[in-house]
Structures are given as C-alpha cells and as structure tokens.
PDB file of C-alpha atoms in Angstrom:
ATOM      1  CA  MET A  21     -62.990-159.963  -0.051  1.00 68.00           C
ATOM      2  CA  THR A  22     -63.389-162.587   1.628  1.00 77.00           C
ATOM      3  CA  PHE A  23     -62.002-166.247   0.718  1.00 86.00           C
ATOM      4  CA  TRP A  24     -63.712-169.747   1.371  1.00 84.00           C
ATOM      5  CA  ASN A  25     -61.082-171.766   3.064  1.00 88.00           C
ATOM      6  CA  VAL A  26     -60.323-174.832   1.870  1.00 92.00           C
ATOM      7  CA  GLY A  27     -58.246-177.123   4.874  1.00 89.00           C
ATOM      8  CA  ASP A  28     -54.970-178.806   3.975  1.00 90.00           C
ATOM      9  CA  GLU A  29     -56.444-181.722   6.183  1.00 90.00           C
ATOM     10  CA  GLU A  30     -59.648-182.303   4.017  1.00 90.00           C
ATOM     11  CA  SER A  31     -58.062-184.415   1.463  1.00 88.00           C
ATOM     12  CA  GLN A  32     -58.028-187.124   4.151  1.00 90.00           C
ATOM     13  CA  GLU A  33     -61.155-186.545   5.631  1.00 91.00           C
ATOM     14  CA  LEU A  34     -63.241-189.644   5.468  1.00 94.00           C
ATOM     15  CA  ARG A  35     -66.448-187.558   4.234  1.00 94.00           C
ATOM     16  CA  PHE A  36     -64.814-185.648   1.927  1.00 95.00           C
ATOM     17  CA  ALA A  37     -63.139-189.188   0.271  1.00 94.00           C
ATOM     18  CA  ALA A  38     -66.727-191.119   0.113  1.00 96.00           C
ATOM     19  CA  VAL A  39     -68.388-188.030  -2.070  1.00 96.00           C
ATOM     20  CA  GLY A  40     -65.243-188.195  -4.384  1.00 96.00           C
ATOM     21  CA  ALA A  41     -63.888-184.911  -6.638  1.00 96.00           C
ATOM     22  CA  GLU A  42     -67.194-183.904  -7.612  1.00 97.00           C
ATOM     23  CA  GLY A  43     -68.751-183.905  -3.766  1.00 97.00           C
ATOM     24  CA  PHE A  44     -65.531-181.945  -2.627  1.00 97.00           C
ATOM     25  CA  GLY A  45     -66.005-179.690  -5.431  1.00 97.00           C
ATOM     26  CA  LEU A  46     -70.083-179.034  -5.557  1.00 98.00           C
ATOM     27  CA  TYR A  47     -69.782-178.091  -1.773  1.00 97.00           C
ATOM     28  CA  HIS A  48     -66.571-175.688  -1.921  1.00 96.00           C
ATOM     29  CA  LEU A  49     -68.387-174.840  -5.138  1.00 98.00           C
ATOM     30  CA  ALA A  50     -71.327-173.673  -3.109  1.00 98.00           C
ATOM     31  CA  GLY A  51     -69.620-172.420  -0.284  1.00 95.00           C
ATOM     32  CA  SER A  52     -67.698-169.869  -2.747  1.00 94.00           C
ATOM     33  CA  TRP A  53     -71.236-169.001  -4.009  1.00 95.00           C
ATOM     34  CA  CYS A  54     -72.530-168.106  -1.201  1.00 93.00           C
ATOM     35  CA  LEU A  55     -69.900-165.925  -0.452  1.00 89.00           C
ATOM     36  CA  GLY A  56     -70.521-164.404  -3.237  1.00 87.00           C
ATOM     37  CA  GLN A  57     -74.155-163.699  -3.012  1.00 85.00           C
ATOM     38  CA  HIS A  58     -73.501-161.643   0.324  1.00 81.00           C
ATOM     39  CA  ARG A  59     -70.424-160.456  -0.726  1.00 82.00           C
ATOM     40  CA  PHE A  60     -71.406-156.146  -1.107  1.00 75.00           C
ATOM     41  CA  LYS A  61     -74.473-156.983   1.579  1.00 75.00           C
ATOM     42  CA  ARG A  62     -74.548-155.997   4.818  1.00 76.00           C
ATOM     43  CA  ASP A  63     -76.524-158.481   6.821  1.00 86.00           C
ATOM     44  CA  LEU A  64     -75.355-162.185   6.800  1.00 86.00           C
ATOM     45  CA  PRO A  65     -77.813-164.964   7.213  1.00 85.00           C
ATOM     46  CA  ALA A  66     -77.570-167.370  10.044  1.00 88.00           C
ATOM     47  CA  GLU A  67     -76.122-169.681   7.789  1.00 92.00           C
ATOM     48  CA  TRP A  68     -75.274-170.487   4.297  1.00 92.00           C
ATOM     49  CA  PHE A  69     -78.025-171.801   2.334  1.00 97.00           C
ATOM     50  CA  ILE A  70     -77.557-173.269  -1.102  1.00 98.00           C
ATOM     51  CA  PRO A  71     -81.319-173.048  -3.496  1.00 98.00           C
ATOM     52  CA  ASN A  72     -82.250-176.316  -4.983  1.00 98.00           C
ATOM     53  CA  TRP A  73     -81.968-174.187  -8.501  1.00 99.00           C
ATOM     54  CA  TRP A  74     -78.173-173.632  -8.180  1.00 98.00           C
ATOM     55  CA  VAL A  75     -77.358-176.520  -7.157  1.00 99.00           C
ATOM     56  CA  ALA A  76     -79.924-178.272 -10.450  1.00 98.00           C
ATOM     57  CA  SER A  77     -77.815-175.781 -12.566  1.00 98.00           C
ATOM     58  CA  GLN A  78     -74.170-177.734 -11.566  1.00 98.00           C
ATOM     59  CA  ARG A  79     -73.882-180.879 -13.868  1.00 97.00           C
ATOM     60  CA  GLY A  80     -74.733-183.645 -11.915  1.00 98.00           C
ATOM     61  CA  GLY A  81     -75.406-181.582  -8.893  1.00 98.00           C
ATOM     62  CA  THR A  82     -78.857-183.230  -7.673  1.00 98.00           C
ATOM     63  CA  ARG A  83     -76.989-186.538  -7.575  1.00 98.00           C
ATOM     64  CA  ILE A  84     -73.865-185.223  -5.846  1.00 98.00           C
ATOM     65  CA  ALA A  85     -75.977-183.224  -3.566  1.00 99.00           C
ATOM     66  CA  LYS A  86     -77.932-186.100  -2.666  1.00 98.00           C
ATOM     67  CA  ASN A  87     -74.100-187.734  -1.564  1.00 98.00           C
ATOM     68  CA  LEU A  88     -73.061-184.534   0.127  1.00 98.00           C
ATOM     69  CA  VAL A  89     -76.375-185.193   2.453  1.00 98.00           C
ATOM     70  CA  THR A  90     -75.746-188.622   2.607  1.00 98.00           C
ATOM     71  CA  GLN A  91     -72.237-188.117   3.943  1.00 97.00           C
ATOM     72  CA  ARG A  92     -73.840-185.390   6.826  1.00 97.00           C
ATOM     73  CA  LEU A  93     -71.624-182.332   5.044  1.00 98.00           C
ATOM     74  CA  TRP A  94     -75.425-180.743   3.967  1.00 98.00           C
ATOM     75  CA  LYS A  95     -78.479-181.011   5.429  1.00 98.00           C
ATOM     76  CA  ARG A  96     -82.079-181.313   3.173  1.00 98.00           C
ATOM     77  CA  ILE A  97     -84.115-178.133   3.884  1.00 98.00           C
ATOM     78  CA  GLU A  98     -87.037-176.463   2.340  1.00 98.00           C
ATOM     79  CA  GLY A  99     -86.159-174.766  -0.963  1.00 98.00           C
ATOM     80  CA  GLY A 100     -82.418-176.340  -1.103  1.00 98.00           C
ATOM     81  CA  TYR A 101     -79.734-177.046   1.578  1.00 99.00           C
ATOM     82  CA  VAL A 102     -77.658-175.794   4.310  1.00 97.00           C
ATOM     83  CA  PHE A 103     -73.964-177.183   5.029  1.00 96.00           C
ATOM     84  CA  ALA A 104     -74.426-179.901   8.083  1.00 96.00           C
ATOM     85  CA  TRP A 105     -70.490-179.487   8.440  1.00 94.00           C
ATOM     86  CA  ILE A 106     -68.625-176.344   7.581  1.00 92.00           C
ATOM     87  CA  ARG A 107     -64.922-174.817   8.438  1.00 90.00           C
ATOM     88  CA  ASP A 108     -65.265-172.680  11.755  1.00 88.00           C
ATOM     89  CA  SER A 109     -63.659-170.522   9.015  1.00 89.00           C
ATOM     90  CA  ASN A 110     -66.223-170.784   6.569  1.00 88.00           C
ATOM     91  CA  THR A 111     -69.450-169.911   8.792  1.00 90.00           C
ATOM     92  CA  PRO A 112     -71.038-166.137   8.587  1.00 89.00           C
ATOM     93  CA  ASP A 113     -70.229-165.161  12.497  1.00 90.00           C
ATOM     94  CA  ALA A 114     -66.477-165.171  10.959  1.00 89.00           C
ATOM     95  CA  VAL A 115     -67.078-163.666   8.125  1.00 87.00           C
ATOM     96  CA  ARG A 116     -68.431-160.718  10.002  1.00 86.00           C
ATOM     97  CA  ARG A 117     -65.754-160.811  12.619  1.00 89.00           C
ATOM     98  CA  LEU A 118     -63.362-160.558   9.392  1.00 88.00           C
ATOM     99  CA  ARG A 119     -65.724-157.784   7.914  1.00 86.00           C
ATOM    100  CA  LYS A 120     -65.690-156.053  11.533  1.00 85.00           C
ATOM    101  CA  ARG A 121     -61.643-156.544  11.799  1.00 88.00           C
ATOM    102  CA  GLU A 122     -60.896-155.198   8.104  1.00 85.00           C
ATOM    103  CA  ALA A 123     -63.347-152.613   8.384  1.00 82.00           C
ATOM    104  CA  ASP A 124     -61.753-151.481  11.672  1.00 87.00           C
ATOM    105  CA  LYS A 125     -58.390-151.410  10.336  1.00 87.00           C
ATOM    106  CA  LYS A 126     -59.054-148.725   7.950  1.00 86.00           C
ATOM    107  CA  LYS A 127     -60.358-146.226  10.834  1.00 82.00           C
ATOM    108  CA  PRO A 128     -59.038-143.764  11.623  1.00 83.00           C
ATOM    109  CA  ARG A 129     -56.798-144.018  13.957  1.00 77.00           C
ATOM    110  CA  GLY A 130     -57.506-140.968  16.913  1.00 70.00           C
ATOM    111  CA  GLY A 131     -54.430-139.536  18.320  1.00 60.00           C
ATOM    112  CA  GLY A 132     -53.682-137.748  21.342  1.00 57.00           C
ATOM    113  CA  ASP A 133     -54.589-134.039  21.274  1.00 58.00           C
ATOM    114  CA  LEU A 134     -52.709-132.080  18.628  1.00 58.00           C
ATOM    115  CA  GLY A 135     -54.024-128.895  19.763  1.00 58.00           C
ATOM    116  CA  GLY A 136     -51.068-127.120  21.794  1.00 54.00           C
TER     117      GLY A 136
END
C-alpha cells in the first residue's frame, strides 16, 4: 500500500492558507484518489491526473478547483487537472521507486553456494 504524504509544514504554506481547509482537503483527497486508481497497476502515469468528473463529484469541487489553480497548486489541462505543486514523495516517480524498493525486499536473497 502506498500513502499520500502530507507534510507538517503544509499548515503554514501560504498557498494552502489561501485555499482554506476545503482546498487543502480537496487537494489531498485528489492525491489519495490518484494513488488508489493506480494501486494495482504496474505502469504509472508521468503525472497524476484528476478528471473533471471526479472534481465535479466533490461538494463544491469545481469552485474549489478554480482556487487551487489560482494558487498554482493545480494546473488546468484538457479533461481535468494535474498537480502544479506536489511533494516529491507523492510524485509518480517516487511511487515507482518505493514500489521497486518494496518488491526488492520481498525477493529471495541468494546466499553463497550451499552445496558442498
């Protein structure tokens, strides 16, 4: 399982202060949703994509998303949004590295020659 990370300094980040608790919530909920969409998939996208339909399904989502774009936390693209600012540990590349590290831990370790 992969976790969407929220840093302790984000409560002091001016962009998050500008979008308020609802913007902070939608931003991080979207990140969690993006991870969940790729939980069992081998390939990850170059960047997380938040579709319009998902944003619209959240209470006040479209209005809040506009504020996230204004504060340069999200970027508007065709069909939805992507993260304009993202914690390094939440990027698809970081998730790829984490998954590889976890998979490597599970691989049997080859010892020396056990034969005599």
